[in-house]
Amino acid sequence: MIYILSFPAAFLLVIVFLLPLFRYSWLSIHASSVITGLEVIPNNGANWFRLFNDERFWTDYMQTLRFAVSSVSVELILAILIALLLNHRVRSKDLVRALTLLPWALPTTVMALGWRWIFNTPYGPIEQIFKFLKLEPINILSDPNLAWISTVIGDVWKTTPFIALIILAGLQTIPDDLYEAFRLEGGKPKQAFFRITLPLLKPYITIAVLFRLAQAFGVFDLIQVMTGGGPAGSTESVALYSYLNAMRYLDFGYSSTIMIASFILLMFACVVCWFIIYNSKRLFQKSKL
Amino acid sequence: MTLVLTKLGRYIGNSWIINDLSFEVKKGECLALLGPSGCGKSSTLRLIAGLDKPTKGSIFINKKNITDVSPVERRISMVFQSYALFPHLSVAGNLSIGLKIRGASDSEITRRVTSTLALMQIQDLAHRKPSELSGGQRQRVALARALLRDPLVYLLDEPMSNLDAQLREELRPELRRLIFHGEQPIVYVTHDQQEAMAMATKIAVLNNGKLEQIGTSKELYKTPNSLFVANFIGRPQINILSPRDGAYLGIRPEDIYFSETGISGKLIYTEWQGDKQLLIFDTARGKLRMLCNGDINVPDSCHLSWSKGKEHHFDKNTGCRINPQ
Amino acid sequence: MNNTRNYLCLILIWSLAPIFWQAYTSFCTPEALIYPLKNISNRWTLENYTLLLSSNPSFLRYLLNSTIVGISTTFLTLLLAIPAAYSISKIKPIIAGWVRLFLLSAALFPYVLLFLSLLEIARALNIGNNLFALSIPYSALNMPLALLLLSSSFKDLPIDLEEAARLEGLNLWQRLRWILIPLIAPATASTSILIFIFSWNEYPIALTWISKTELLTLPVAISRIAGSSVYSVPYGAYAAATVLGSIPLLLIVIIFQKQIVSGLTKGAVKG
């Protein structure tokens, strides 16, 4: 009967996580906007037809995917390097770890604002450095082809510590004698990394990548504050688009459709990603060693 | 005071982990539950303590059926193998928490905790945390907590298995001094037959959740009821010779002696144990273990014999003892 | 070894330079920002901060609001999560696997997708513009992680301890109160810190639930500042805002880094 103890928490979880999914599914087959006077009226799947033909949605989807995949892969590589470094015996390791963790702990909006100033033209430091080196200023935030890179930089800066921490935890579970045994077998340090470290880190990498992929896919704070989705919509994410539909255009039916669709597409992306990591051993062995 | 189990059984998953277990522990008696790991001895203890519910059968303390009584109301003290000391409480806190919960007055708590600490000679440790104690000290605290309970029955679950051999021997007399003189029946779980023989007045050998035999250590050694008990009790292990006339023949290594009229054997192994030595011979009836005086120089081949009266016979199919007519 | 140290310095520069730049900017006069390399007499100023603190409402108000939300969320989450985690730790292994899978997917879920439905709930119950009400969705969003962390640390406790307590006569509530909850204190501490940081930083839900200026939480207040005049220069006041908004977290990270690290890694490893 102790299961009664979990009812309040379970109730809250159902209200906040499951109820919205049903509500969105239901709203997505109804019209509910300023045009209908916010009444909820069935519209025979018109939202879904609109979604399939909505170029802005699919552009946003690809942009979101571009953002998520590039930031997570950069983060993963950086994080592995940082974790390997921190795994060495270093003096004042705790302090170093705390300081590298700092970007993760700061509110996204705070540093999104900070990055906007760093990339500012003509007064930001990046611009100043370019000027100092007598290079052509690049004006990254207002170039539709480059602006997304600035958002990736912001995201990499903020969330690399999180992945690094998880990978570091993974590294610390690998006993030293494995490496010693490998060395006695005549293995080189580089081989040890690919033959021992990476395979044993796989569960940690999987969880970190899946988690980060899901979060990056829902990117909202960073983009809303840093670029507002601009310039020319070149950094707009699906979450931001759905937000604009609900809060600016007051079209709740279509906003819900976008959310359900992005949820399905995200699950699809996660399954693909999990599949890649799961089969990475075979892919890996084909390509190396 | 008595503890009685009648036809106790516990069914888990798809098997009986304890089946048809009945025994009685009388006033002041200490019963050792002995058996290999997984035989159900700890499960039996948990049933007596009330931590688990039996599927069938009943438990009586002082003739009162307590099968459906909650653990607290059974008034039982249990010493856990891990000691189960609360790591966030001091030694005194560990001793007093039960009293506090049961609503004893502050003065009574102080009086009883102090006297128990004194009895165990651990007054100095009262304010230490369990993590600051040595293994032996933790054991004493666990015992003190059990004593303080003033129970109707003591249950001890491998209380010394976490200690090193020397400490164990030191603690045995201490343990007996403290709790083995009272009125309460004691059930003592162990897998170590030496310890069982040292501590218990009676030993119950369990195998696969069933009681194989119950009796004094002498009875178990002299007249084992089954092949299992014969194999389990006595070190070095009894020799079991291949069946003849539908019965296994068992003969203890210490009952074998050299004799020109016996069967011939070739010495294949010696293990010197100080005053004794263990010899293993290859004979026509299989390998024979023999325990003899440590000073003898044993030739490579000799003749071995034993007296008819020392033989044990066990049924070939059931493994049960067959008493000679 | 020397190489390691150089690389570590590089990492630290990468992590800290943007923050230092904000701090530097916040003490600069507009002239200093426009002509960073020229030699100007009035380079340093505290005006950015005085401006921020004397505005109406004062910037400190937002810090206070975020603190209120953070503390009440932490409290509410623990209140619900501790008993639930205890009962989860007692579930049979097969069902527990499914519960964990559910919790893990909920923890992975990009919660920003939930904001519309949550906004509807807030409107229906008329609990928008209420800092304490904000802790209801927050604690739900933190619940999966809290349950995973706490239930695994309940499970890690030796079963003997609870049984010894049962034999001593402690009922369920007393066992939780006197034995089990004190013993999982380390896990509770790291969970609390993570919850607090999340609630302090949360943006989309606060953005949609809170519209009254004096109730804004810090992240929303910052974004309003950012939105007010996108291309205006100089940046000093904004930088001062980011610095003020970062200081509490800087302290938390330095003081509680052990708890944060153990919470994050256990959350990932156990899940």
Tab-separated table of C-alpha atoms in Angstrom, chain A residues 172-288:
chain	number	residue	atom	x	y	z
A	172	GLN	CA	36.292	7.219	-13.837
A	173	THR	CA	34.526	3.855	-13.951
A	174	ILE	CA	37.225	2.407	-16.221
A	175	PRO	CA	39.804	0.706	-14.015
A	176	ASP	CA	43.444	1.602	-14.646
A	177	ASP	CA	44.545	-2.021	-14.830
A	178	LEU	CA	42.670	-2.411	-18.109
A	179	TYR	CA	45.067	0.075	-19.660
A	180	GLU	CA	48.037	-1.590	-18.004
A	181	ALA	CA	46.969	-4.981	-19.305
A	182	PHE	CA	46.481	-3.477	-22.758
A	183	ARG	CA	49.945	-1.933	-22.635
A	184	LEU	CA	51.476	-5.258	-21.649
A	185	GLU	CA	49.816	-6.712	-24.741
A	186	GLY	CA	51.763	-4.138	-26.737
A	187	GLY	CA	48.914	-1.654	-27.342
A	188	LYS	CA	49.641	2.000	-28.027
A	189	PRO	CA	47.876	4.809	-26.131
A	190	LYS	CA	45.950	5.840	-29.231
A	191	GLN	CA	44.775	2.278	-29.785
A	192	ALA	CA	43.804	2.090	-26.137
A	193	PHE	CA	41.514	5.067	-26.641
A	194	PHE	CA	39.679	3.458	-29.549
A	195	ARG	CA	39.771	-0.098	-28.215
A	196	ILE	CA	39.039	0.438	-24.541
A	197	THR	CA	37.981	3.961	-23.665
A	198	LEU	CA	35.466	4.601	-26.403
A	199	PRO	CA	33.656	1.237	-26.234
A	200	LEU	CA	33.358	1.453	-22.456
A	201	LEU	CA	32.118	5.036	-22.649
A	202	LYS	CA	29.362	4.113	-25.054
A	203	PRO	CA	26.503	3.962	-22.525
A	204	TYR	CA	27.492	7.382	-21.196
A	205	ILE	CA	27.833	8.857	-24.661
A	206	THR	CA	24.458	7.419	-25.633
A	207	ILE	CA	22.619	8.928	-22.714
A	208	ALA	CA	24.377	12.290	-23.027
A	209	VAL	CA	23.779	12.536	-26.752
A	210	LEU	CA	20.118	11.503	-26.573
A	211	PHE	CA	19.491	13.937	-23.755
A	212	ARG	CA	21.279	16.799	-25.455
A	213	LEU	CA	19.696	16.056	-28.818
A	214	ALA	CA	16.229	16.260	-27.318
A	215	GLN	CA	17.064	19.486	-25.514
A	216	ALA	CA	18.745	21.064	-28.528
A	217	PHE	CA	15.782	20.115	-30.664
A	218	GLY	CA	13.545	22.106	-28.347
A	219	VAL	CA	15.888	25.105	-28.408
A	220	PHE	CA	13.968	28.245	-27.564
A	221	ASP	CA	15.506	30.548	-24.934
A	222	LEU	CA	18.829	30.955	-26.679
A	223	ILE	CA	17.378	31.772	-30.074
A	224	GLN	CA	14.564	33.956	-28.858
A	225	VAL	CA	16.930	36.200	-26.950
A	226	MET	CA	20.020	36.013	-29.136
A	227	THR	CA	18.595	36.418	-32.631
A	228	GLY	CA	14.825	36.415	-32.199
A	229	GLY	CA	14.768	33.845	-34.997
A	230	GLY	CA	16.321	36.296	-37.438
A	231	PRO	CA	17.861	37.508	-39.585
A	232	ALA	CA	15.216	36.661	-42.187
A	233	GLY	CA	14.044	33.692	-40.134
A	234	SER	CA	17.368	31.963	-40.681
A	235	THR	CA	17.709	30.830	-37.067
A	236	GLU	CA	14.055	30.191	-36.254
A	237	SER	CA	13.467	26.849	-34.521
A	238	VAL	CA	10.267	24.800	-34.496
A	239	ALA	CA	9.716	25.628	-30.844
A	240	LEU	CA	9.973	29.329	-31.594
A	241	TYR	CA	7.636	28.986	-34.588
A	242	SER	CA	5.098	27.184	-32.472
A	243	TYR	CA	5.469	29.834	-29.780
A	244	LEU	CA	4.889	32.608	-32.310
A	245	ASN	CA	1.818	30.834	-33.650
A	246	ALA	CA	0.333	30.593	-30.198
A	247	MET	CA	1.362	33.911	-28.675
A	248	ARG	CA	1.648	36.281	-31.630
A	249	TYR	CA	-0.785	34.902	-34.224
A	250	LEU	CA	-3.043	33.395	-31.531
A	251	ASP	CA	-3.612	30.261	-33.596
A	252	PHE	CA	-3.709	27.563	-30.923
A	253	GLY	CA	-4.876	24.790	-33.217
A	254	TYR	CA	-1.963	25.204	-35.594
A	255	SER	CA	0.506	25.747	-32.772
A	256	SER	CA	-0.582	22.435	-31.261
A	257	THR	CA	-0.198	20.734	-34.623
A	258	ILE	CA	3.390	21.977	-34.848
A	259	MET	CA	4.157	20.703	-31.371
A	260	ILE	CA	2.739	17.245	-31.992
A	261	ALA	CA	4.551	17.086	-35.322
A	262	SER	CA	7.859	18.173	-33.813
A	263	PHE	CA	7.420	15.658	-31.030
A	264	ILE	CA	6.948	12.859	-33.559
A	265	LEU	CA	9.863	14.072	-35.673
A	266	LEU	CA	12.038	14.312	-32.566
A	267	MET	CA	11.245	10.758	-31.533
A	268	PHE	CA	12.154	9.701	-35.040
A	269	ALA	CA	15.469	11.579	-34.815
A	270	CYS	CA	16.217	10.010	-31.432
A	271	VAL	CA	15.554	6.504	-32.719
A	272	VAL	CA	17.824	7.122	-35.710
A	273	CYS	CA	20.528	8.522	-33.444
A	274	TRP	CA	20.226	5.647	-30.993
A	275	PHE	CA	20.447	3.232	-33.899
A	276	ILE	CA	23.624	4.904	-35.154
A	277	ILE	CA	25.302	4.773	-31.762
A	278	TYR	CA	24.098	1.236	-31.172
A	279	ASN	CA	25.625	0.057	-34.440
A	280	SER	CA	28.652	2.303	-34.193
A	281	LYS	CA	30.887	-0.617	-33.290
A	282	ARG	CA	30.399	-2.233	-36.648
A	283	LEU	CA	30.645	1.047	-38.536
A	284	PHE	CA	33.707	1.851	-36.543
A	285	GLN	CA	35.474	-1.431	-37.125
A	286	LYS	CA	34.946	-1.120	-40.846
A	287	SER	CA	36.576	2.254	-40.952
A	288	LYS	CA	39.436	1.876	-38.500
